[in-house]
Short mmCIF file of N, CA, C and O and ligand atoms in Angstrom, two decimals:
data_model
loop_
_atom_site.label_atom_id
_atom_site.label_comp_id
_atom_site.label_asym_id
_atom_site.label_seq_id
_atom_site.Cartn_x
_atom_site.Cartn_y
_atom_site.Cartn_z
N MET A 1 50.44 -13.44 -10.12
CA MET A 1 49.63 -12.77 -9.10
C MET A 1 48.56 -11.86 -9.68
O MET A 1 47.52 -11.66 -9.11
N SER A 2 48.88 -11.27 -10.80
CA SER A 2 47.87 -10.41 -11.38
C SER A 2 46.98 -11.19 -12.33
O SER A 2 46.30 -10.66 -13.18
N ASP A 3 47.05 -12.48 -12.16
CA ASP A 3 46.21 -13.30 -13.04
C ASP A 3 44.74 -13.18 -12.63
O ASP A 3 44.42 -12.84 -11.50
N VAL A 4 43.89 -13.37 -13.58
CA VAL A 4 42.47 -13.02 -13.41
C VAL A 4 41.84 -13.62 -12.16
O VAL A 4 41.08 -12.98 -11.44
N ALA A 5 42.24 -14.83 -11.84
CA ALA A 5 41.61 -15.52 -10.72
C ALA A 5 42.03 -14.97 -9.36
O ALA A 5 41.27 -15.04 -8.40
N THR A 6 43.22 -14.40 -9.23
CA THR A 6 43.74 -14.02 -7.90
C THR A 6 43.78 -12.52 -7.65
O THR A 6 43.77 -12.08 -6.51
N ARG A 7 43.84 -11.68 -8.67
CA ARG A 7 44.00 -10.24 -8.37
C ARG A 7 42.70 -9.65 -7.79
O ARG A 7 41.61 -10.15 -8.04
N ARG A 8 42.91 -8.65 -6.95
CA ARG A 8 41.74 -8.07 -6.28
C ARG A 8 41.03 -7.11 -7.22
O ARG A 8 41.64 -6.54 -8.12
N ARG A 9 39.78 -6.93 -6.96
CA ARG A 9 39.00 -6.01 -7.79
C ARG A 9 39.48 -4.58 -7.56
O ARG A 9 39.59 -4.13 -6.43
N THR A 10 39.80 -3.87 -8.62
CA THR A 10 40.26 -2.49 -8.46
C THR A 10 39.21 -1.48 -8.91
O THR A 10 39.31 -0.30 -8.62
N THR A 11 38.21 -1.95 -9.65
CA THR A 11 37.16 -1.02 -10.04
C THR A 11 36.07 -1.05 -8.98
O THR A 11 35.89 -2.07 -8.32
N THR A 12 35.37 0.06 -8.82
CA THR A 12 34.30 0.07 -7.82
C THR A 12 32.98 -0.28 -8.49
O THR A 12 32.74 0.08 -9.64
N ARG A 13 32.19 -1.00 -7.74
CA ARG A 13 30.86 -1.33 -8.26
C ARG A 13 29.85 -0.73 -7.30
O ARG A 13 29.69 -1.22 -6.18
N PRO A 14 29.22 0.41 -7.68
CA PRO A 14 28.30 1.06 -6.74
C PRO A 14 27.17 0.12 -6.34
O PRO A 14 26.66 -0.61 -7.17
N LYS A 15 26.88 0.08 -5.04
CA LYS A 15 25.75 -0.74 -4.56
C LYS A 15 24.46 -0.07 -4.99
O LYS A 15 24.21 1.08 -4.67
N VAL A 16 23.65 -0.79 -5.73
CA VAL A 16 22.38 -0.22 -6.15
C VAL A 16 21.30 -0.79 -5.23
O VAL A 16 21.13 -2.00 -5.19
N GLU A 17 20.64 0.09 -4.50
CA GLU A 17 19.58 -0.39 -3.63
C GLU A 17 18.23 -0.07 -4.23
O GLU A 17 18.02 1.02 -4.71
N ARG A 18 17.37 -1.06 -4.18
CA ARG A 18 16.00 -0.83 -4.65
C ARG A 18 15.31 0.14 -3.72
O ARG A 18 15.47 0.02 -2.51
N PRO A 19 14.51 1.07 -4.27
CA PRO A 19 13.75 1.94 -3.37
C PRO A 19 12.80 1.11 -2.53
O PRO A 19 12.28 0.09 -3.00
N ARG A 20 12.65 1.51 -1.28
CA ARG A 20 11.73 0.79 -0.40
C ARG A 20 10.30 0.82 -0.93
O ARG A 20 9.88 1.82 -1.50
N LEU A 21 9.55 -0.22 -0.66
CA LEU A 21 8.14 -0.23 -1.03
C LEU A 21 7.30 0.11 0.20
O LEU A 21 7.71 -0.16 1.32
N TYR A 22 6.14 0.72 -0.08
CA TYR A 22 5.26 1.15 1.01
C TYR A 22 3.91 0.46 0.91
O TYR A 22 3.33 0.37 -0.17
N LYS A 23 3.43 -0.01 2.06
CA LYS A 23 2.11 -0.62 2.12
C LYS A 23 1.04 0.46 2.28
O LYS A 23 1.25 1.40 3.04
N VAL A 24 -0.06 0.32 1.57
CA VAL A 24 -1.24 1.14 1.84
C VAL A 24 -2.13 0.30 2.75
O VAL A 24 -2.42 -0.86 2.44
N ILE A 25 -2.51 0.87 3.88
CA ILE A 25 -3.29 0.13 4.88
C ILE A 25 -4.66 0.78 5.08
O ILE A 25 -4.76 2.00 5.26
N LEU A 26 -5.67 -0.05 5.02
CA LEU A 26 -7.06 0.39 5.26
C LEU A 26 -7.38 0.17 6.74
O LEU A 26 -7.17 -0.92 7.27
N LEU A 27 -7.88 1.22 7.40
CA LEU A 27 -8.24 1.12 8.82
C LEU A 27 -9.75 1.01 8.98
O LEU A 27 -10.52 1.68 8.28
N ASN A 28 -10.16 0.19 9.91
CA ASN A 28 -11.59 0.07 10.19
C ASN A 28 -12.10 1.29 10.97
O ASN A 28 -11.33 2.00 11.62
N ASP A 29 -13.38 1.57 10.83
CA ASP A 29 -14.05 2.55 11.70
C ASP A 29 -15.49 2.07 11.85
O ASP A 29 -15.90 1.12 11.18
N ASP A 30 -16.24 2.72 12.73
CA ASP A 30 -17.60 2.24 13.02
C ASP A 30 -18.68 2.91 12.17
O ASP A 30 -19.86 2.61 12.31
N PHE A 31 -18.29 3.83 11.31
CA PHE A 31 -19.29 4.68 10.65
C PHE A 31 -19.40 4.53 9.14
O PHE A 31 -20.49 4.68 8.58
N THR A 32 -18.27 4.30 8.48
CA THR A 32 -18.31 4.25 7.01
C THR A 32 -19.07 2.99 6.56
O THR A 32 -18.77 1.90 7.02
N PRO A 33 -20.04 3.14 5.66
CA PRO A 33 -20.77 1.95 5.19
C PRO A 33 -19.85 1.00 4.41
O PRO A 33 -18.97 1.43 3.68
N ARG A 34 -20.09 -0.28 4.60
CA ARG A 34 -19.29 -1.30 3.92
C ARG A 34 -19.26 -1.10 2.41
O ARG A 34 -18.22 -1.24 1.77
N GLU A 35 -20.43 -0.79 1.83
CA GLU A 35 -20.51 -0.65 0.37
C GLU A 35 -19.66 0.53 -0.10
O GLU A 35 -19.10 0.51 -1.21
N PHE A 36 -19.57 1.56 0.74
CA PHE A 36 -18.75 2.72 0.36
C PHE A 36 -17.27 2.34 0.35
O PHE A 36 -16.52 2.73 -0.54
N VAL A 37 -16.84 1.57 1.34
CA VAL A 37 -15.44 1.12 1.41
C VAL A 37 -15.11 0.30 0.15
O VAL A 37 -14.07 0.51 -0.49
N VAL A 38 -16.01 -0.59 -0.21
CA VAL A 38 -15.80 -1.43 -1.40
C VAL A 38 -15.70 -0.54 -2.65
O VAL A 38 -14.82 -0.74 -3.50
N MET A 39 -16.56 0.46 -2.75
CA MET A 39 -16.55 1.36 -3.90
C MET A 39 -15.22 2.11 -4.01
O MET A 39 -14.63 2.20 -5.09
N VAL A 40 -14.71 2.60 -2.88
CA VAL A 40 -13.44 3.34 -2.89
C VAL A 40 -12.29 2.41 -3.30
O VAL A 40 -11.43 2.78 -4.10
N LEU A 41 -12.28 1.20 -2.76
CA LEU A 41 -11.21 0.24 -3.11
C LEU A 41 -11.23 -0.07 -4.60
O LEU A 41 -10.18 -0.15 -5.24
N LYS A 42 -12.41 -0.23 -5.16
CA LYS A 42 -12.52 -0.51 -6.60
C LYS A 42 -12.05 0.68 -7.43
O LYS A 42 -11.33 0.53 -8.41
N ALA A 43 -12.43 1.88 -6.99
CA ALA A 43 -12.13 3.09 -7.76
C ALA A 43 -10.65 3.44 -7.71
O ALA A 43 -10.03 3.76 -8.73
N GLU A 44 -10.05 3.40 -6.53
CA GLU A 44 -8.68 3.90 -6.39
C GLU A 44 -7.63 2.81 -6.58
O GLU A 44 -6.51 3.09 -6.98
N PHE A 45 -8.00 1.55 -6.29
CA PHE A 45 -6.99 0.49 -6.34
C PHE A 45 -7.29 -0.56 -7.41
O PHE A 45 -6.68 -1.62 -7.42
N ARG A 46 -8.22 -0.24 -8.29
CA ARG A 46 -8.54 -1.10 -9.44
C ARG A 46 -8.78 -2.55 -9.03
O ARG A 46 -8.25 -3.49 -9.63
N MET A 47 -9.56 -2.71 -7.96
CA MET A 47 -9.89 -4.06 -7.50
C MET A 47 -11.22 -4.51 -8.08
O MET A 47 -12.08 -3.68 -8.40
N THR A 48 -11.37 -5.83 -8.18
CA THR A 48 -12.68 -6.38 -8.53
C THR A 48 -13.57 -6.29 -7.29
O THR A 48 -13.09 -6.05 -6.17
N GLU A 49 -14.87 -6.50 -7.50
CA GLU A 49 -15.82 -6.50 -6.39
C GLU A 49 -15.38 -7.51 -5.31
O GLU A 49 -15.38 -7.19 -4.12
N ASP A 50 -14.99 -8.70 -5.73
CA ASP A 50 -14.61 -9.75 -4.77
C ASP A 50 -13.33 -9.39 -4.01
O ASP A 50 -13.25 -9.61 -2.79
N GLN A 51 -12.35 -8.86 -4.72
CA GLN A 51 -11.10 -8.44 -4.05
C GLN A 51 -11.40 -7.34 -3.04
O GLN A 51 -10.92 -7.37 -1.90
N ALA A 52 -12.18 -6.35 -3.46
CA ALA A 52 -12.49 -5.21 -2.60
C ALA A 52 -13.29 -5.67 -1.37
O ALA A 52 -13.02 -5.24 -0.25
N TYR A 53 -14.24 -6.57 -1.59
CA TYR A 53 -15.03 -7.07 -0.46
C TYR A 53 -14.13 -7.80 0.53
O TYR A 53 -14.25 -7.63 1.76
N GLY A 54 -13.19 -8.60 0.02
CA GLY A 54 -12.27 -9.36 0.88
C GLY A 54 -11.41 -8.44 1.75
O GLY A 54 -11.24 -8.69 2.96
N VAL A 55 -10.88 -7.38 1.15
CA VAL A 55 -10.05 -6.42 1.90
C VAL A 55 -10.91 -5.69 2.93
O VAL A 55 -10.52 -5.53 4.09
N MET A 56 -12.10 -5.25 2.50
CA MET A 56 -12.99 -4.51 3.41
C MET A 56 -13.36 -5.36 4.63
O MET A 56 -13.29 -4.90 5.78
N ILE A 57 -13.73 -6.63 4.39
CA ILE A 57 -14.22 -7.46 5.50
C ILE A 57 -13.07 -7.84 6.44
O ILE A 57 -13.26 -8.00 7.65
N THR A 58 -11.85 -7.95 5.88
CA THR A 58 -10.67 -8.22 6.73
C THR A 58 -10.41 -7.02 7.65
O THR A 58 -10.16 -7.18 8.85
N ALA A 59 -10.46 -5.81 7.09
CA ALA A 59 -10.26 -4.61 7.91
C ALA A 59 -11.38 -4.51 8.96
O ALA A 59 -11.12 -4.18 10.12
N HIS A 60 -12.59 -4.81 8.54
CA HIS A 60 -13.74 -4.75 9.46
C HIS A 60 -13.55 -5.71 10.64
O HIS A 60 -13.83 -5.35 11.79
N ARG A 61 -13.05 -6.91 10.36
CA ARG A 61 -12.91 -7.93 11.43
C ARG A 61 -11.65 -7.76 12.25
O ARG A 61 -11.65 -8.04 13.45
N LYS A 62 -10.57 -7.34 11.60
CA LYS A 62 -9.26 -7.32 12.29
C LYS A 62 -8.80 -5.93 12.69
O LYS A 62 -7.82 -5.78 13.41
N GLY A 63 -9.46 -4.90 12.14
CA GLY A 63 -9.07 -3.53 12.48
C GLY A 63 -8.29 -2.84 11.40
O GLY A 63 -8.27 -1.61 11.32
N ALA A 64 -7.60 -3.62 10.57
CA ALA A 64 -6.81 -3.04 9.47
C ALA A 64 -6.51 -4.14 8.46
O ALA A 64 -6.56 -5.32 8.78
N CYS A 65 -6.20 -3.70 7.23
CA CYS A 65 -5.82 -4.67 6.19
C CYS A 65 -4.90 -4.00 5.18
O CYS A 65 -5.15 -2.86 4.79
N VAL A 66 -3.85 -4.69 4.78
CA VAL A 66 -2.99 -4.18 3.71
C VAL A 66 -3.76 -4.25 2.40
O VAL A 66 -4.30 -5.30 2.04
N VAL A 67 -3.81 -3.11 1.72
CA VAL A 67 -4.54 -3.03 0.45
C VAL A 67 -3.63 -3.41 -0.71
O VAL A 67 -4.00 -4.21 -1.57
N ALA A 68 -2.43 -2.82 -0.74
CA ALA A 68 -1.48 -3.06 -1.83
C ALA A 68 -0.15 -2.43 -1.46
O ALA A 68 -0.05 -1.73 -0.44
N VAL A 69 0.87 -2.68 -2.27
CA VAL A 69 2.22 -2.19 -2.02
C VAL A 69 2.71 -1.44 -3.26
O VAL A 69 2.53 -1.93 -4.38
N PHE A 70 3.29 -0.25 -3.04
CA PHE A 70 3.73 0.59 -4.16
C PHE A 70 5.03 1.32 -3.78
O PHE A 70 5.42 1.35 -2.61
N ALA A 71 5.63 1.98 -4.78
CA ALA A 71 6.69 2.95 -4.49
C ALA A 71 6.08 4.05 -3.59
O ALA A 71 4.86 4.28 -3.63
N ARG A 72 6.93 4.71 -2.81
CA ARG A 72 6.44 5.62 -1.78
C ARG A 72 5.46 6.69 -2.28
O ARG A 72 4.38 6.88 -1.71
N ASP A 73 5.83 7.39 -3.35
CA ASP A 73 4.96 8.50 -3.80
C ASP A 73 3.61 7.99 -4.29
O ASP A 73 2.58 8.63 -4.05
N ILE A 74 3.61 6.83 -4.92
CA ILE A 74 2.33 6.27 -5.40
C ILE A 74 1.47 5.84 -4.23
O ILE A 74 0.26 6.12 -4.18
N ALA A 75 2.08 5.18 -3.24
CA ALA A 75 1.34 4.74 -2.05
C ALA A 75 0.71 5.94 -1.34
O ALA A 75 -0.47 5.92 -0.97
N GLU A 76 1.51 7.01 -1.16
CA GLU A 76 1.01 8.18 -0.44
C GLU A 76 -0.10 8.89 -1.21
O GLU A 76 -1.09 9.35 -0.62
N THR A 77 0.08 8.98 -2.52
CA THR A 77 -0.95 9.63 -3.34
C THR A 77 -2.26 8.86 -3.30
O THR A 77 -3.34 9.43 -3.11
N LYS A 78 -2.18 7.54 -3.44
CA LYS A 78 -3.40 6.73 -3.45
C LYS A 78 -4.08 6.75 -2.09
O LYS A 78 -5.32 6.83 -2.01
N ALA A 79 -3.30 6.67 -1.01
CA ALA A 79 -3.89 6.70 0.33
C ALA A 79 -4.59 8.04 0.56
O ALA A 79 -5.71 8.09 1.11
N ALA A 80 -3.97 9.14 0.12
CA ALA A 80 -4.57 10.47 0.32
C ALA A 80 -5.83 10.62 -0.53
O ALA A 80 -6.86 11.13 -0.04
N ARG A 81 -5.79 10.17 -1.78
CA ARG A 81 -6.96 10.29 -2.65
C ARG A 81 -8.14 9.48 -2.11
O ARG A 81 -9.28 9.93 -2.13
N ALA A 82 -7.85 8.25 -1.63
CA ALA A 82 -8.91 7.39 -1.11
C ALA A 82 -9.50 7.98 0.18
O ALA A 82 -10.73 7.98 0.37
N THR A 83 -8.63 8.51 1.04
CA THR A 83 -9.11 9.13 2.28
C THR A 83 -9.94 10.38 1.97
O THR A 83 -11.00 10.61 2.57
N ASP A 84 -9.49 11.17 0.99
CA ASP A 84 -10.22 12.39 0.59
C ASP A 84 -11.59 12.07 -0.01
O ASP A 84 -12.55 12.82 0.18
N MET A 85 -11.65 10.97 -0.75
CA MET A 85 -12.92 10.55 -1.36
C MET A 85 -13.97 10.32 -0.26
O MET A 85 -15.14 10.69 -0.40
N ALA A 86 -13.53 9.71 0.84
CA ALA A 86 -14.44 9.45 1.97
C ALA A 86 -14.77 10.76 2.70
O ALA A 86 -15.93 11.02 3.02
N ARG A 87 -13.75 11.57 2.92
CA ARG A 87 -13.94 12.84 3.63
C ARG A 87 -14.97 13.70 2.91
O ARG A 87 -15.82 14.35 3.52
N ALA A 88 -14.92 13.68 1.58
CA ALA A 88 -15.84 14.48 0.75
C ALA A 88 -17.29 14.06 0.97
O ALA A 88 -18.21 14.84 0.74
N GLN A 89 -17.50 12.82 1.41
CA GLN A 89 -18.86 12.33 1.68
C GLN A 89 -19.17 12.35 3.18
O GLN A 89 -20.18 11.80 3.61
N GLY A 90 -18.26 12.88 3.98
CA GLY A 90 -18.48 12.99 5.42
C GLY A 90 -18.17 11.72 6.20
O GLY A 90 -18.59 11.60 7.36
N TYR A 91 -17.40 10.81 5.61
CA TYR A 91 -17.04 9.56 6.31
C TYR A 91 -15.62 9.64 6.86
O TYR A 91 -14.74 10.23 6.25
N PRO A 92 -15.38 8.98 8.02
CA PRO A 92 -14.06 9.05 8.65
C PRO A 92 -13.07 7.99 8.14
O PRO A 92 -12.00 7.80 8.74
N LEU A 93 -13.40 7.32 7.05
CA LEU A 93 -12.55 6.25 6.51
C LEU A 93 -11.11 6.74 6.33
O LEU A 93 -10.88 7.83 5.82
N MET A 94 -10.15 5.90 6.75
CA MET A 94 -8.74 6.28 6.69
C MET A 94 -7.87 5.23 6.02
O MET A 94 -7.99 4.04 6.31
N PHE A 95 -7.00 5.73 5.14
CA PHE A 95 -5.94 4.90 4.55
C PHE A 95 -4.61 5.49 5.00
O PHE A 95 -4.42 6.71 4.94
N THR A 96 -3.70 4.64 5.47
CA THR A 96 -2.37 5.11 5.87
C THR A 96 -1.31 4.37 5.04
O THR A 96 -1.64 3.43 4.32
N THR A 97 -0.06 4.80 5.18
CA THR A 97 1.04 4.08 4.51
C THR A 97 2.11 3.76 5.52
O THR A 97 2.27 4.46 6.52
N GLU A 98 2.84 2.67 5.26
CA GLU A 98 4.04 2.39 6.07
C GLU A 98 5.03 1.59 5.24
O GLU A 98 4.63 0.82 4.38
N PRO A 99 6.33 1.80 5.49
CA PRO A 99 7.34 1.09 4.70
C PRO A 99 7.29 -0.41 4.99
O PRO A 99 6.99 -0.82 6.10
N GLU A 100 7.59 -1.19 3.98
CA GLU A 100 7.67 -2.65 4.14
C GLU A 100 8.91 -3.01 4.95
O GLU A 100 9.96 -2.42 4.73
N GLU A 101 8.80 -3.99 5.78
CA GLU A 101 9.84 -4.48 6.71
C GLU A 101 10.82 -3.44 7.13
O GLU A 101 10.75 -2.68 7.97
N1 TYC B 201 -16.96 -1.18 10.16
C1 TYC B 201 -17.76 -0.51 9.15
C2 TYC B 201 -19.23 -0.80 9.40
O1 TYC B 201 -19.54 -1.73 10.12
C3 TYC B 201 -17.39 -0.96 7.73
C4 TYC B 201 -15.96 -0.72 7.45
C5 TYC B 201 -15.15 -1.77 6.98
C6 TYC B 201 -15.38 0.54 7.63
C7 TYC B 201 -13.81 -1.58 6.75
C8 TYC B 201 -14.01 0.74 7.37
O2 TYC B 201 -11.92 -0.12 6.68
C9 TYC B 201 -13.25 -0.32 6.93
N2 TYC B 201 -20.11 -0.04 8.79
#
Protein backbone atom coordinates (compact mmCIF):
# COMPACT_ATOMS: atom_id res chain seq x y z
CA MET A 1 0.00 0.00 0.00
CA SER A 2 2.78 2.39 0.66
CA ASP A 3 4.30 1.49 -2.63
CA VAL A 4 5.23 4.40 -4.82
CA ALA A 5 2.40 3.97 -7.28
CA THR A 6 -0.48 3.86 -4.76
CA ARG A 7 0.41 5.97 -1.70
CA ARG A 8 -1.06 9.43 -1.50
CA ARG A 9 1.07 12.50 -1.70
CA THR A 10 1.98 13.66 1.80
CA THR A 11 4.16 16.62 0.92
CA THR A 12 2.52 19.88 -0.09
CA ARG A 13 3.27 21.49 -3.38
CA PRO A 14 2.43 25.21 -3.21
CA LYS A 15 0.44 26.40 -6.22
CA VAL A 16 2.54 28.96 -8.01
CA GLU A 17 0.44 31.42 -9.94
CA ARG A 18 1.91 33.63 -12.58
CA PRO A 19 1.31 37.32 -11.92
CA ARG A 20 -1.46 38.66 -14.10
CA LEU A 21 -0.45 40.59 -17.20
CA TYR A 22 -1.87 44.02 -18.00
CA LYS A 23 -2.73 45.47 -21.38
CA VAL A 24 -1.77 49.04 -22.20
CA ILE A 25 -4.58 50.52 -24.29
CA LEU A 26 -4.39 53.58 -26.52
CA LEU A 27 -7.62 55.60 -26.72
CA ASN A 28 -8.62 57.70 -29.68
CA ASP A 29 -9.45 61.41 -29.37
CA ASP A 30 -10.28 64.13 -31.90
CA PHE A 31 -7.41 66.49 -31.13
CA THR A 32 -4.02 64.80 -30.84
CA PRO A 33 -2.17 64.84 -34.18
CA ARG A 34 -1.54 61.43 -35.71
CA GLU A 35 2.20 62.08 -36.01
CA PHE A 36 2.38 62.90 -32.30
CA VAL A 37 0.68 59.60 -31.38
CA VAL A 38 3.18 57.73 -33.57
CA MET A 39 6.09 59.59 -31.92
CA VAL A 40 4.89 58.70 -28.40
CA LEU A 41 4.41 55.02 -29.33
CA LYS A 42 7.92 54.86 -30.76
CA ALA A 43 9.46 56.64 -27.76
CA GLU A 44 7.71 54.82 -24.91
CA PHE A 45 7.00 51.40 -26.42
CA ARG A 46 10.07 50.97 -28.64
CA MET A 47 8.00 50.47 -31.77
CA THR A 48 9.13 50.91 -35.34
CA GLU A 49 7.45 53.59 -37.47
CA ASP A 50 5.29 50.92 -39.16
CA GLN A 51 4.24 49.26 -35.89
CA ALA A 52 3.41 52.62 -34.32
CA TYR A 53 1.45 53.75 -37.38
CA GLY A 54 -0.54 50.48 -37.34
CA VAL A 55 -1.50 50.87 -33.66
CA MET A 56 -2.33 54.58 -34.10
CA ILE A 57 -4.57 54.02 -37.13
CA THR A 58 -6.38 51.11 -35.42
CA ALA A 59 -7.15 53.31 -32.40
CA HIS A 60 -8.19 56.12 -34.75
CA ARG A 61 -10.63 53.86 -36.64
CA LYS A 62 -11.93 51.67 -33.82
CA GLY A 63 -11.68 53.96 -30.80
CA ALA A 64 -8.98 52.01 -28.98
CA CYS A 65 -6.10 49.62 -29.59
CA VAL A 66 -4.01 47.34 -27.38
CA VAL A 67 -0.44 48.61 -27.52
CA ALA A 68 1.36 45.87 -25.57
CA VAL A 69 1.12 43.61 -22.51
CA PHE A 70 3.35 43.84 -19.42
CA ALA A 71 3.54 43.05 -15.71
CA ARG A 72 1.24 45.44 -13.82
CA ASP A 73 3.80 47.99 -12.59
CA ILE A 74 5.47 48.25 -15.98
CA ALA A 75 2.13 48.65 -17.80
CA GLU A 76 1.01 51.39 -15.37
CA THR A 77 4.32 53.23 -15.54
CA LYS A 78 4.42 53.21 -19.34
CA ALA A 79 0.78 54.27 -19.66
CA ALA A 80 1.36 57.16 -17.22
CA ARG A 81 4.59 58.28 -18.92
CA ALA A 82 2.99 58.20 -22.39
CA THR A 83 -0.10 60.09 -21.17
CA ASP A 84 2.13 62.67 -19.41
CA MET A 85 4.20 63.16 -22.56
CA ALA A 86 1.01 64.23 -24.37
CA ARG A 87 -0.27 66.32 -21.46
CA ALA A 88 3.03 68.24 -21.44
CA GLN A 89 2.28 69.32 -25.03
CA GLY A 90 -1.36 70.16 -24.27
CA TYR A 91 -2.87 67.07 -25.96
CA PRO A 92 -5.65 64.95 -24.42
CA LEU A 93 -4.11 61.65 -25.59
CA MET A 94 -4.83 58.84 -23.10
CA PHE A 95 -3.30 55.47 -22.36
CA THR A 96 -5.07 53.17 -19.89
CA THR A 97 -4.35 49.70 -18.48
CA GLU A 98 -6.52 46.67 -17.83
CA PRO A 99 -5.81 43.11 -16.70
CA GLU A 100 -5.76 40.38 -19.34
CA GLU A 101 -8.83 38.09 -19.33
N1 LIG B 1 -7.98 60.94 -34.10
C1 LIG B 1 -6.79 61.77 -34.11
C2 LIG B 1 -6.86 62.74 -35.28
O1 LIG B 1 -7.64 62.52 -36.19
C3 LIG B 1 -5.51 60.94 -34.22
C4 LIG B 1 -5.40 59.96 -33.11
C5 LIG B 1 -5.19 58.60 -33.39
C6 LIG B 1 -5.51 60.36 -31.78
C7 LIG B 1 -5.13 57.67 -32.38
C8 LIG B 1 -5.43 59.42 -30.74
O2 LIG B 1 -5.15 57.17 -30.05
C9 LIG B 1 -5.23 58.09 -31.05
N2 LIG B 1 -6.04 63.76 -35.27
